[in-house]
PDB file of C-alpha atoms in Angstrom:
ATOM      1  CA  UNK A   2      36.049  71.910 -12.451  1.00 75.00           C
ATOM      2  CA  UNK A   3      39.302  70.041 -13.243  1.00 86.00           C
ATOM      3  CA  UNK A   4      38.698  67.058 -15.534  1.00 90.00           C
ATOM      4  CA  UNK A   5      42.207  65.820 -16.222  1.00 95.00           C
ATOM      5  CA  UNK A   6      45.946  66.569 -16.186  1.00 97.00           C
ATOM      6  CA  UNK A   7      48.482  65.662 -18.850  1.00 97.00           C
ATOM      7  CA  UNK A   8      52.208  65.823 -19.576  1.00 97.00           C
ATOM      8  CA  UNK A   9      53.287  65.918 -23.228  1.00 97.00           C
ATOM      9  CA  UNK A  10      56.877  65.802 -24.483  1.00 94.00           C
ATOM     10  CA  UNK A  11      57.258  66.592 -28.169  1.00 89.00           C
ATOM     11  CA  UNK A  12      54.995  64.021 -29.914  1.00 89.00           C
ATOM     12  CA  UNK A  13      54.413  61.760 -26.900  1.00 94.00           C
ATOM     13  CA  UNK A  14      51.694  61.988 -24.276  1.00 96.00           C
ATOM     14  CA  UNK A  15      53.650  60.754 -21.269  1.00 96.00           C
ATOM     15  CA  UNK A  16      50.803  61.033 -18.784  1.00 96.00           C
ATOM     16  CA  UNK A  17      47.040  61.485 -18.817  1.00 96.00           C
ATOM     17  CA  UNK A  18      45.107  61.259 -15.558  1.00 95.00           C
ATOM     18  CA  UNK A  19      41.828  60.361 -17.293  1.00 94.00           C
ATOM     19  CA  UNK A  20      41.911  58.123 -20.353  1.00 92.00           C
ATOM     20  CA  UNK A  21      38.559  59.547 -21.467  1.00 93.00           C
ATOM     21  CA  UNK A  22      40.344  62.866 -22.061  1.00 94.00           C
ATOM     22  CA  UNK A  23      43.317  61.369 -23.912  1.00 95.00           C
ATOM     23  CA  UNK A  24      41.907  62.306 -27.325  1.00 94.00           C
ATOM     24  CA  UNK A  25      41.376  65.887 -26.214  1.00 95.00           C
ATOM     25  CA  UNK A  26      45.043  66.226 -25.332  1.00 96.00           C
ATOM     26  CA  UNK A  27      45.953  64.982 -28.820  1.00 96.00           C
ATOM     27  CA  UNK A  28      44.815  68.420 -30.025  1.00 95.00           C
ATOM     28  CA  UNK A  29      48.025  69.736 -28.452  1.00 96.00           C
ATOM     29  CA  UNK A  30      49.992  67.519 -30.849  1.00 94.00           C
ATOM     30  CA  UNK A  31      48.070  68.831 -33.882  1.00 93.00           C
ATOM     31  CA  UNK A  32      48.520  72.423 -32.739  1.00 94.00           C
ATOM     32  CA  UNK A  33      52.227  72.015 -32.008  1.00 92.00           C
ATOM     33  CA  UNK A  34      52.786  70.988 -35.628  1.00 91.00           C
ATOM     34  CA  UNK A  35      50.897  74.092 -36.762  1.00 92.00           C
ATOM     35  CA  UNK A  36      53.018  76.364 -34.552  1.00 91.00           C
ATOM     36  CA  UNK A  37      56.233  74.866 -35.904  1.00 88.00           C
ATOM     37  CA  UNK A  38      55.099  75.493 -39.483  1.00 88.00           C
ATOM     38  CA  UNK A  39      54.023  79.110 -38.808  1.00 88.00           C
ATOM     39  CA  UNK A  40      56.815  80.001 -36.407  1.00 87.00           C
ATOM     40  CA  UNK A  41      59.996  77.971 -37.099  1.00 84.00           C
ATOM     41  CA  UNK A  42      61.937  80.254 -34.720  1.00 84.00           C
ATOM     42  CA  UNK A  43      59.931  78.557 -31.981  1.00 87.00           C
ATOM     43  CA  UNK A  44      59.043  81.778 -30.172  1.00 90.00           C
ATOM     44  CA  UNK A  45      55.300  81.095 -29.929  1.00 92.00           C
ATOM     45  CA  UNK A  46      53.956  79.382 -26.816  1.00 95.00           C
ATOM     46  CA  UNK A  47      50.627  77.593 -26.661  1.00 96.00           C
ATOM     47  CA  UNK A  48      48.475  78.923 -23.808  1.00 95.00           C
ATOM     48  CA  UNK A  49      44.912  77.727 -24.166  1.00 96.00           C
ATOM     49  CA  UNK A  50      42.523  75.799 -26.419  1.00 96.00           C
ATOM     50  CA  UNK A  51      38.766  76.274 -26.088  1.00 95.00           C
ATOM     51  CA  UNK A  52      36.327  73.493 -27.007  1.00 94.00           C
ATOM     52  CA  UNK A  53      32.573  73.471 -27.427  1.00 88.00           C
ATOM     53  CA  UNK A  54      30.558  70.306 -26.802  1.00 83.00           C
ATOM     54  CA  UNK A  55      26.951  69.612 -27.686  1.00 74.00           C
ATOM     55  CA  UNK A  56      24.346  71.609 -25.762  1.00 68.00           C
ATOM     56  CA  UNK A  57      26.828  74.529 -25.629  1.00 65.00           C
ATOM     57  CA  UNK A  58      28.909  72.978 -22.836  1.00 78.00           C
ATOM     58  CA  UNK A  59      32.431  74.369 -22.982  1.00 86.00           C
ATOM     59  CA  UNK A  60      35.809  73.132 -21.828  1.00 92.00           C
ATOM     60  CA  UNK A  61      39.245  74.721 -21.884  1.00 94.00           C
ATOM     61  CA  UNK A  62      42.627  73.075 -22.207  1.00 96.00           C
ATOM     62  CA  UNK A  63      45.137  75.306 -20.459  1.00 96.00           C
ATOM     63  CA  UNK A  64      48.832  74.850 -21.138  1.00 97.00           C
ATOM     64  CA  UNK A  65      52.191  75.628 -19.558  1.00 96.00           C
ATOM     65  CA  UNK A  66      54.351  75.392 -22.692  1.00 96.00           C
ATOM     66  CA  UNK A  67      58.088  75.188 -22.025  1.00 94.00           C
ATOM     67  CA  UNK A  68      60.821  75.105 -24.666  1.00 92.00           C
ATOM     68  CA  UNK A  69      64.166  73.836 -23.421  1.00 90.00           C
ATOM     69  CA  UNK A  70      67.567  75.193 -24.433  1.00 87.00           C
ATOM     70  CA  UNK A  71      67.831  72.198 -26.759  1.00 87.00           C
ATOM     71  CA  UNK A  72      64.594  73.266 -28.471  1.00 87.00           C
ATOM     72  CA  UNK A  73      62.391  70.494 -27.065  1.00 91.00           C
ATOM     73  CA  UNK A  74      58.751  71.264 -26.345  1.00 93.00           C
ATOM     74  CA  UNK A  75      57.147  70.082 -23.124  1.00 96.00           C
ATOM     75  CA  UNK A  76      53.511  70.803 -22.264  1.00 97.00           C
ATOM     76  CA  UNK A  77      51.963  70.609 -18.807  1.00 97.00           C
ATOM     77  CA  UNK A  78      48.222  70.627 -19.427  1.00 97.00           C
ATOM     78  CA  UNK A  79      44.868  70.504 -17.708  1.00 97.00           C
ATOM     79  CA  UNK A  80      41.345  70.363 -19.100  1.00 96.00           C
ATOM     80  CA  UNK A  81      38.219  71.557 -17.325  1.00 92.00           C
ATOM     81  CA  UNK A  82      35.497  74.174 -17.268  1.00 90.00           C
ATOM     82  CA  UNK A  83      37.816  76.949 -16.102  1.00 90.00           C
ATOM     83  CA  UNK A  84      36.546  80.522 -15.943  1.00 85.00           C
ATOM     84  CA  UNK A  85      37.197  82.793 -18.913  1.00 82.00           C
ATOM     85  CA  UNK A  86      40.348  84.771 -18.208  1.00 83.00           C
ATOM     86  CA  UNK A  87      41.271  82.464 -15.320  1.00 89.00           C
ATOM     87  CA  UNK A  88      44.594  83.249 -13.661  1.00 91.00           C
ATOM     88  CA  UNK A  89      44.384  80.637 -10.908  1.00 93.00           C
ATOM     89  CA  UNK A  90      44.381  77.826 -13.455  1.00 93.00           C
ATOM     90  CA  UNK A  91      47.706  79.009 -14.865  1.00 94.00           C
ATOM     91  CA  UNK A  92      49.138  79.335 -11.357  1.00 95.00           C
ATOM     92  CA  UNK A  93      48.100  75.720 -10.857  1.00 96.00           C
ATOM     93  CA  UNK A  94      49.888  74.635 -14.049  1.00 95.00           C
ATOM     94  CA  UNK A  95      53.105  76.409 -13.087  1.00 96.00           C
ATOM     95  CA  UNK A  96      52.853  74.611  -9.762  1.00 97.00           C
ATOM     96  CA  UNK A  97      52.278  71.321 -11.619  1.00 97.00           C
ATOM     97  CA  UNK A  98      55.407  71.841 -13.724  1.00 96.00           C
ATOM     98  CA  UNK A  99      57.447  72.766 -10.660  1.00 96.00           C
ATOM     99  CA  UNK A 100      56.346  69.701  -8.689  1.00 96.00           C
ATOM    100  CA  UNK A 101      57.077  67.332 -11.589  1.00 96.00           C
ATOM    101  CA  UNK A 102      60.486  68.888 -12.179  1.00 94.00           C
ATOM    102  CA  UNK A 103      61.351  68.352  -8.515  1.00 94.00           C
ATOM    103  CA  UNK A 104      60.752  64.623  -8.994  1.00 95.00           C
ATOM    104  CA  UNK A 105      62.352  64.356 -12.436  1.00 94.00           C
ATOM    105  CA  UNK A 106      65.355  66.651 -12.812  1.00 88.00           C
ATOM    106  CA  UNK A 107      65.680  66.494 -16.608  1.00 89.00           C
ATOM    107  CA  UNK A 108      63.653  65.460 -19.657  1.00 91.00           C
ATOM    108  CA  UNK A 109      65.615  62.252 -20.238  1.00 91.00           C
ATOM    109  CA  UNK A 110      64.741  61.070 -16.738  1.00 93.00           C
ATOM    110  CA  UNK A 111      61.123  62.160 -17.199  1.00 94.00           C
ATOM    111  CA  UNK A 112      60.895  60.312 -20.524  1.00 94.00           C
ATOM    112  CA  UNK A 113      62.457  57.087 -19.253  1.00 94.00           C
ATOM    113  CA  UNK A 114      60.484  57.131 -16.001  1.00 95.00           C
ATOM    114  CA  UNK A 115      57.171  57.485 -17.838  1.00 94.00           C
ATOM    115  CA  UNK A 116      57.412  53.792 -18.778  1.00 93.00           C
ATOM    116  CA  UNK A 117      57.838  52.690 -15.176  1.00 93.00           C
ATOM    117  CA  UNK A 118      54.829  51.359 -13.197  1.00 89.00           C
ATOM    118  CA  UNK A 119      55.354  53.874 -10.381  1.00 95.00           C
ATOM    119  CA  UNK A 120      55.262  56.933 -12.682  1.00 96.00           C
ATOM    120  CA  UNK A 121      51.483  57.309 -12.684  1.00 95.00           C
ATOM    121  CA  UNK A 122      51.387  56.919  -8.902  1.00 96.00           C
ATOM    122  CA  UNK A 123      53.933  59.699  -8.410  1.00 96.00           C
ATOM    123  CA  UNK A 124      52.120  62.109 -10.752  1.00 96.00           C
ATOM    124  CA  UNK A 125      48.745  61.230  -9.194  1.00 95.00           C
ATOM    125  CA  UNK A 126      50.050  62.297  -5.790  1.00 96.00           C
ATOM    126  CA  UNK A 127      51.012  65.632  -7.334  1.00 96.00           C
ATOM    127  CA  UNK A 128      47.685  66.176  -9.120  1.00 96.00           C
ATOM    128  CA  UNK A 129      45.649  65.197  -6.054  1.00 95.00           C
ATOM    129  CA  UNK A 130      47.612  67.783  -4.063  1.00 95.00           C
ATOM    130  CA  UNK A 131      46.971  70.447  -6.747  1.00 95.00           C
ATOM    131  CA  UNK A 132      43.237  69.708  -6.908  1.00 93.00           C
ATOM    132  CA  UNK A 133      42.963  70.165  -3.171  1.00 94.00           C
ATOM    133  CA  UNK A 134      45.088  73.328  -3.161  1.00 94.00           C
ATOM    134  CA  UNK A 135      43.339  75.100  -6.036  1.00 93.00           C
ATOM    135  CA  UNK A 136      39.754  73.861  -5.687  1.00 89.00           C
ATOM    136  CA  UNK A 137      38.451  76.893  -3.799  1.00 89.00           C
ATOM    137  CA  UNK A 138      40.398  79.571  -5.752  1.00 89.00           C
ATOM    138  CA  UNK A 139      39.195  78.100  -9.047  1.00 89.00           C
ATOM    139  CA  UNK A 140      35.563  77.887  -7.952  1.00 86.00           C
ATOM    140  CA  UNK A 141      35.578  81.467  -6.695  1.00 83.00           C
ATOM    141  CA  UNK A 142      37.086  82.829  -9.889  1.00 80.00           C
ATOM    142  CA  UNK A 143      34.780  84.574 -12.364  1.00 64.00           C
ATOM    143  CA  UNK A 144      36.729  86.839 -14.681  1.00 59.00           C
ATOM    144  CA  UNK A 145      36.165  88.221 -18.147  1.00 53.00           C
ATOM    145  CA  UNK A 146      38.789  90.684 -19.284  1.00 50.00           C
ATOM    146  CA  UNK A 147      36.771  92.888 -21.596  1.00 51.00           C
ATOM    147  CA  UNK A 148      39.152  95.785 -21.110  1.00 47.00           C
ATOM    148  CA  UNK A 149      42.425  93.938 -21.386  1.00 52.00           C
ATOM    149  CA  UNK A 150      44.914  95.570 -23.724  1.00 52.00           C
ATOM    150  CA  UNK A 151      47.382  93.239 -25.382  1.00 54.00           C
ATOM    151  CA  UNK A 152      48.810  95.794 -27.776  1.00 59.00           C
ATOM    152  CA  UNK A 153      47.493  97.052 -31.098  1.00 70.00           C
ATOM    153  CA  UNK A 154      44.556  95.186 -32.609  1.00 77.00           C
ATOM    154  CA  UNK A 155      45.542  93.553 -35.891  1.00 85.00           C
ATOM    155  CA  UNK A 156      44.257  90.776 -38.145  1.00 89.00           C
ATOM    156  CA  UNK A 157      47.002  88.420 -39.248  1.00 91.00           C
ATOM    157  CA  UNK A 158      44.953  86.015 -41.371  1.00 92.00           C
ATOM    158  CA  UNK A 159      41.386  85.144 -42.329  1.00 93.00           C
ATOM    159  CA  UNK A 160      40.092  82.276 -44.421  1.00 93.00           C
ATOM    160  CA  UNK A 161      37.154  80.107 -45.460  1.00 93.00           C
ATOM    161  CA  UNK A 162      37.414  76.404 -46.258  1.00 91.00           C
ATOM    162  CA  UNK A 163      35.209  73.387 -46.907  1.00 90.00           C
ATOM    163  CA  UNK A 164      35.997  69.736 -46.280  1.00 82.00           C
ATOM    164  CA  UNK A 165      39.582  70.705 -45.515  1.00 81.00           C
ATOM    165  CA  UNK A 166      39.994  72.521 -48.853  1.00 86.00           C
ATOM    166  CA  UNK A 167      40.806  76.269 -48.926  1.00 88.00           C
ATOM    167  CA  UNK A 168      38.136  78.346 -50.699  1.00 92.00           C
ATOM    168  CA  UNK A 169      39.168  81.919 -49.918  1.00 91.00           C
ATOM    169  CA  UNK A 170      42.047  83.037 -47.720  1.00 90.00           C
ATOM    170  CA  UNK A 171      43.869  86.263 -47.041  1.00 89.00           C
ATOM    171  CA  UNK A 172      47.216  86.824 -45.307  1.00 89.00           C
ATOM    172  CA  UNK A 173      47.153  90.301 -43.772  1.00 88.00           C
ATOM    173  CA  UNK A 174      50.507  90.131 -41.978  1.00 86.00           C
ATOM    174  CA  UNK A 175      53.248  89.203 -44.435  1.00 81.00           C
ATOM    175  CA  UNK A 176      55.730  89.096 -41.546  1.00 78.00           C
ATOM    176  CA  UNK A 177      54.494  85.532 -41.053  1.00 78.00           C
ATOM    177  CA  UNK A 178      55.916  84.802 -44.479  1.00 72.00           C
ATOM    178  CA  UNK A 179      59.195  86.497 -43.552  1.00 65.00           C
ATOM    179  CA  UNK A 180      59.544  84.074 -40.642  1.00 63.00           C
ATOM    180  CA  UNK A 181      59.915  81.288 -43.199  1.00 62.00           C
ATOM    181  CA  UNK A 182      62.585  83.163 -45.195  1.00 65.00           C
ATOM    182  CA  UNK A 183      60.404  83.317 -48.281  1.00 67.00           C
ATOM    183  CA  UNK A 184      60.259  86.177 -50.754  1.00 71.00           C
ATOM    184  CA  UNK A 185      57.190  88.379 -50.459  1.00 74.00           C
ATOM    185  CA  UNK A 186      55.859  87.529 -53.896  1.00 81.00           C
ATOM    186  CA  UNK A 187      52.161  87.278 -54.699  1.00 83.00           C
ATOM    187  CA  UNK A 188      52.572  83.597 -55.507  1.00 85.00           C
ATOM    188  CA  UNK A 189      54.297  82.810 -52.199  1.00 84.00           C
ATOM    189  CA  UNK A 190      51.687  84.732 -50.233  1.00 86.00           C
ATOM    190  CA  UNK A 191      48.858  82.818 -51.912  1.00 87.00           C
ATOM    191  CA  UNK A 192      50.622  79.484 -51.374  1.00 87.00           C
ATOM    192  CA  UNK A 193      51.243  80.285 -47.726  1.00 88.00           C
ATOM    193  CA  UNK A 194      47.619  81.351 -47.172  1.00 89.00           C
ATOM    194  CA  UNK A 195      46.280  78.174 -48.774  1.00 88.00           C
ATOM    195  CA  UNK A 196      48.669  75.995 -46.771  1.00 90.00           C
ATOM    196  CA  UNK A 197      47.725  77.730 -43.521  1.00 91.00           C
ATOM    197  CA  UNK A 198      44.026  77.347 -44.344  1.00 91.00           C
ATOM    198  CA  UNK A 199      44.500  73.613 -44.914  1.00 90.00           C
ATOM    199  CA  UNK A 200      46.393  73.182 -41.632  1.00 92.00           C
ATOM    200  CA  UNK A 201      43.690  74.987 -39.647  1.00 93.00           C
ATOM    201  CA  UNK A 202      41.007  72.880 -41.319  1.00 90.00           C
ATOM    202  CA  UNK A 203      42.954  69.728 -40.395  1.00 90.00           C
ATOM    203  CA  UNK A 204      43.060  70.735 -36.723  1.00 93.00           C
ATOM    204  CA  UNK A 205      39.323  71.450 -36.768  1.00 92.00           C
ATOM    205  CA  UNK A 206      38.450  68.131 -38.441  1.00 90.00           C
ATOM    206  CA  UNK A 207      40.779  66.087 -36.224  1.00 91.00           C
ATOM    207  CA  UNK A 208      39.247  67.679 -33.142  1.00 93.00           C
ATOM    208  CA  UNK A 209      35.742  66.721 -34.262  1.00 90.00           C
ATOM    209  CA  UNK A 210      36.777  63.185 -35.184  1.00 91.00           C
ATOM    210  CA  UNK A 211      38.904  62.445 -32.125  1.00 91.00           C
ATOM    211  CA  UNK A 212      36.988  64.269 -29.384  1.00 91.00           C
ATOM    212  CA  UNK A 213      33.450  64.715 -30.802  1.00 90.00           C
ATOM    213  CA  UNK A 214      33.735  68.424 -29.962  1.00 91.00           C
ATOM    214  CA  UNK A 215      34.331  71.631 -31.894  1.00 92.00           C
ATOM    215  CA  UNK A 216      37.479  73.655 -31.404  1.00 94.00           C
ATOM    216  CA  UNK A 217      36.660  77.328 -30.835  1.00 94.00           C
ATOM    217  CA  UNK A 218      39.892  79.096 -29.884  1.00 95.00           C
ATOM    218  CA  UNK A 219      43.643  78.624 -29.635  1.00 96.00           C
ATOM    219  CA  UNK A 220      45.547  81.144 -27.512  1.00 95.00           C
ATOM    220  CA  UNK A 221      49.239  81.742 -28.180  1.00 94.00           C
ATOM    221  CA  UNK A 222      51.924  83.832 -26.511  1.00 92.00           C
ATOM    222  CA  UNK A 223      54.770  85.198 -28.632  1.00 89.00           C
ATOM    223  CA  UNK A 224      57.930  85.523 -26.534  1.00 88.00           C
ATOM    224  CA  UNK A 225      59.403  87.966 -29.079  1.00 79.00           C
ATOM    225  CA  UNK A 226      56.496  90.386 -28.651  1.00 65.00           C
ATOM    226  CA  UNK A 227      56.720  90.824 -24.881  1.00 54.00           C
ATOM    227  CA  UNK A 228      58.838  93.978 -25.033  1.00 50.00           C
ATOM    228  CA  UNK A 229      56.377  95.775 -27.310  1.00 49.00           C
ATOM    229  CA  UNK A 230      53.262  94.587 -25.439  1.00 54.00           C
ATOM    230  CA  UNK A 231      51.973  92.781 -28.502  1.00 62.00           C
ATOM    231  CA  UNK A 232      52.605  89.171 -27.564  1.00 81.00           C
ATOM    232  CA  UNK A 233      49.113  87.655 -27.360  1.00 88.00           C
ATOM    233  CA  UNK A 234      47.661  85.964 -30.426  1.00 92.00           C
ATOM    234  CA  UNK A 235      44.400  84.114 -30.914  1.00 94.00           C
ATOM    235  CA  UNK A 236      43.126  81.678 -33.537  1.00 96.00           C
ATOM    236  CA  UNK A 237      39.334  81.567 -33.822  1.00 96.00           C
ATOM    237  CA  UNK A 238      37.371  78.774 -35.490  1.00 95.00           C
ATOM    238  CA  UNK A 239      33.789  79.054 -36.694  1.00 93.00           C
ATOM    239  CA  UNK A 240      31.409  77.136 -38.946  1.00 92.00           C
ATOM    240  CA  UNK A 241      28.546  78.045 -41.288  1.00 93.00           C
ATOM    241  CA  UNK A 242      26.514  75.180 -42.745  1.00 92.00           C
ATOM    242  CA  UNK A 243      29.542  72.899 -42.851  1.00 88.00           C
ATOM    243  CA  UNK A 244      31.968  75.555 -44.081  1.00 93.00           C
ATOM    244  CA  UNK A 245      34.858  76.598 -41.825  1.00 92.00           C
ATOM    245  CA  UNK A 246      35.762  80.202 -41.040  1.00 94.00           C
ATOM    246  CA  UNK A 247      39.196  80.805 -39.492  1.00 94.00           C
ATOM    247  CA  UNK A 248      40.723  83.949 -38.057  1.00 93.00           C
ATOM    248  CA  UNK A 249      44.132  84.801 -36.571  1.00 94.00           C
ATOM    249  CA  UNK A 250      44.504  88.123 -34.780  1.00 92.00           C
ATOM    250  CA  UNK A 251      46.312  89.955 -32.003  1.00 89.00           C
ATOM    251  CA  UNK A 252      45.273  92.645 -29.541  1.00 83.00           C
ATOM    252  CA  UNK A 253      42.229  92.897 -27.298  1.00 82.00           C
ATOM    253  CA  UNK A 254      40.601  89.468 -27.488  1.00 85.00           C
ATOM    254  CA  UNK A 255      37.148  90.751 -26.532  1.00 84.00           C
ATOM    255  CA  UNK A 256      37.179  93.134 -29.498  1.00 84.00           C
ATOM    256  CA  UNK A 257      38.702  90.492 -31.766  1.00 87.00           C
ATOM    257  CA  UNK A 258      35.898  88.064 -30.942  1.00 89.00           C
ATOM    258  CA  UNK A 259      33.293  90.781 -31.543  1.00 88.00           C
ATOM    259  CA  UNK A 260      34.616  91.426 -35.052  1.00 89.00           C
ATOM    260  CA  UNK A 261      34.805  87.687 -35.755  1.00 91.00           C
ATOM    261  CA  UNK A 262      31.155  87.266 -34.774  1.00 91.00           C
ATOM    262  CA  UNK A 263      30.216  90.141 -37.077  1.00 89.00           C
ATOM    263  CA  UNK A 264      32.085  88.496 -39.949  1.00 91.00           C
ATOM    264  CA  UNK A 265      30.301  85.189 -39.383  1.00 92.00           C
ATOM    265  CA  UNK A 266      26.931  86.941 -39.241  1.00 92.00           C
ATOM    266  CA  UNK A 267      27.522  88.663 -42.580  1.00 91.00           C
ATOM    267  CA  UNK A 268      28.810  85.493 -44.238  1.00 93.00           C
ATOM    268  CA  UNK A 269      25.883  83.411 -43.009  1.00 93.00           C
ATOM    269  CA  UNK A 270      23.511  85.608 -45.023  1.00 92.00           C
ATOM    270  CA  UNK A 271      25.354  84.938 -48.291  1.00 93.00           C
ATOM    271  CA  UNK A 272      23.609  82.460 -50.577  1.00 92.00           C
ATOM    272  CA  UNK A 273      26.937  80.755 -51.381  1.00 91.00           C
ATOM    273  CA  UNK A 274      26.751  78.928 -48.057  1.00 92.00           C
ATOM    274  CA  UNK A 275      23.341  77.508 -48.859  1.00 90.00           C
ATOM    275  CA  UNK A 276      24.776  74.846 -51.160  1.00 86.00           C
ATOM    276  CA  UNK A 277      27.084  71.959 -50.373  1.00 88.00           C
ATOM    277  CA  UNK A 278      30.620  72.517 -51.657  1.00 89.00           C
ATOM    278  CA  UNK A 279      31.176  70.602 -54.917  1.00 89.00           C
ATOM    279  CA  UNK A 280      34.765  71.598 -55.653  1.00 87.00           C
ATOM    280  CA  UNK A 281      34.053  74.608 -57.901  1.00 90.00           C
ATOM    281  CA  UNK A 282      35.635  77.773 -56.436  1.00 90.00           C
ATOM    282  CA  UNK A 283      34.003  80.236 -58.855  1.00 90.00           C
ATOM    283  CA  UNK A 284      30.765  80.749 -56.869  1.00 90.00           C
ATOM    284  CA  UNK A 285      32.886  81.735 -53.851  1.00 92.00           C
ATOM    285  CA  UNK A 286      35.304  84.277 -55.359  1.00 90.00           C
ATOM    286  CA  UNK A 287      33.197  87.206 -54.191  1.00 92.00           C
ATOM    287  CA  UNK A 288      33.644  86.127 -50.548  1.00 92.00           C
ATOM    288  CA  UNK A 289      37.055  87.806 -50.572  1.00 89.00           C
ATOM    289  CA  UNK A 290      35.094  91.063 -50.353  1.00 89.00           C
ATOM    290  CA  UNK A 291      33.979  90.109 -46.831  1.00 90.00           C
ATOM    291  CA  UNK A 292      37.580  89.557 -45.764  1.00 88.00           C
ATOM    292  CA  UNK A 293      38.581  92.970 -47.117  1.00 85.00           C
ATOM    293  CA  UNK A 294      35.638  94.602 -45.347  1.00 85.00           C
ATOM    294  CA  UNK A 295      36.432  92.997 -41.995  1.00 82.00           C
ATOM    295  CA  UNK A 296      39.792  94.776 -41.995  1.00 75.00           C
ATOM    296  CA  UNK A 297      38.033  98.132 -42.321  1.00 74.00           C
ATOM    297  CA  UNK A 298      35.695  97.216 -39.464  1.00 69.00           C
ATOM    298  CA  UNK A 299      38.647  96.085 -37.390  1.00 68.00           C
ATOM    299  CA  UNK A 300      40.597  99.305 -37.981  1.00 64.00           C
ATOM    300  CA  UNK A 301      37.725 101.285 -36.500  1.00 63.00           C
ATOM    301  CA  UNK A 302      38.224  99.690 -33.070  1.00 58.00           C
ATOM    302  CA  UNK A 303      41.960 100.434 -32.820  1.00 53.00           C
TER     303      UNK A 303
END
């Protein structure tokens, strides 16, 4: 059930209970850079990353993402085959953070202690306690929140890339551009969309290279959206014959995933994906039509 625990401070993995899972936790580092570029106000919190191994075996990295008053990011993480919609796993992570903070009162002490020989022993005592405490609740959990309502359904971005190069992308929520204090010009929107597409492709490729798995989902919580019940965001990753399809949306995740699957199904029938990408974007210009159509489909479920 629980494969490994980790503690990450900014760009450093301070602790990993299983070295075999070290590369998986590096995905947090890639994603943190993405969040900083999209949301420089630092109001987005990483919640979960879903991975798919060969033979359809799935794992989830769950995250307790804390930003200090000084703006430092610390991640308490665990990877395992947790149930979809698991609440017990997040209770466990909050407990993990609390227990570590009892031992190490501030980040400077945590950082300096991580180099000491006794550090791993102290954290292992904590994780062994958590495994014992949460084993039964985690095994008994089987949740899928089809009817959850996280605010209005909305697509923020959709894009298609190949070999890390943007082919077609569309920014549907220009407020993301406003976060970067850029003018809402057509040129800036296109540049932002292409840059975002490249960053998502980089995360996908790094995940495959480092962990030999495919990244499927990244779940984010926006602390600014709590008051309007629109604080949950999801990034979905898909592939069609070597091409990447990326999607950022908010709202009911079950409905979001349904629309994403429909988009992939329609795209997979297009002959453009039957050939290996050779650098020429002209045969792919018509794919923008699919991105426009998915918005109409999405609006019907609001």
